[in-house]
Amino acid sequence: MGVTAFETWVFDSHTNYFGINDFQVKSKPKYDNLKIALNSDKDKFSQYLKIHQQGETDYFTFCKHCAETGIEKWIVDLDKMTCSYYDTAKNEILIENIPTV
């Protein structure tokens, strides 16, 4: 398929996929709209992310935690192997390196 990046929007979990040769496709929403907090809380978000990555929360709970802490979307760049989280003001809140084998 050639997907090189994707952008997931927290308010309904739809995802935009991007790839080579201007490839783009959009998934359908996965749940009813969540309200995204206008002020981000990086420390609290980082705690929620950590417990989610340890398997202590499911996907929907993680998305609710993102909304609560002002995370509007995340972008995964498969060339750089990063996941970047953004607030509603388009500020980059956190960048993670994606582990590779």
GROMACS .gro file of N, CA, C and O in nm, residues 2 8 18 51 58 62 65 69 83 91 96:
model
   44
    2GLY      N    1   0.204   0.122   0.060
    2GLY     CA    2   0.292   0.237   0.058
    2GLY      C    3   0.259   0.345   0.159
    2GLY      O    4   0.294   0.460   0.138
    8THR      N    5  -0.420   1.048   1.343
    8THR     CA    6  -0.542   1.005   1.412
    8THR      C    7  -0.596   1.120   1.495
    8THR      O    8  -0.523   1.178   1.576
   18PHE      N    9  -0.151   0.851   0.469
   18PHE     CA   10  -0.078   0.917   0.362
   18PHE      C   11   0.031   0.823   0.310
   18PHE      O   12   0.089   0.747   0.387
   51ILE      N   13   0.074   0.440   3.127
   51ILE     CA   14  -0.011   0.330   3.174
   51ILE      C   15  -0.080   0.260   3.057
   51ILE      O   16  -0.100   0.139   3.060
   58ASP      N   17  -0.764   0.042   2.783
   58ASP     CA   18  -0.798   0.006   2.645
   58ASP      C   19  -0.788   0.130   2.556
   58ASP      O   20  -0.764   0.241   2.604
   62PHE      N   21  -0.782   0.536   2.651
   62PHE     CA   22  -0.667   0.619   2.615
   62PHE      C   23  -0.712   0.743   2.539
   62PHE      O   24  -0.666   0.854   2.565
   65HIS      N   25  -0.857   0.987   2.774
   65HIS     CA   26  -0.748   1.052   2.847
   65HIS      C   27  -0.680   1.158   2.760
   65HIS      O   28  -0.643   1.265   2.809
   69THR      N   29  -0.669   1.565   2.849
   69THR     CA   30  -0.542   1.637   2.867
   69THR      C   31  -0.507   1.726   2.747
   69THR      O   32  -0.395   1.775   2.736
   83CYS      N   33   0.612   0.906   1.671
   83CYS     CA   34   0.472   0.936   1.696
   83CYS      C   35   0.471   1.068   1.771
   83CYS      O   36   0.530   1.080   1.879
   91ASN      N   37   0.039   2.278   1.882
   91ASN     CA   38   0.170   2.265   1.948
   91ASN      C   39   0.206   2.118   1.961
   91ASN      O   40   0.121   2.036   1.996
   96GLU      N   41   0.756   1.065   2.043
   96GLU     CA   42   0.812   0.936   2.085
   96GLU      C   43   0.878   0.869   1.966
   96GLU      O   44   0.831   0.879   1.853
   0.00000   0.00000   0.00000
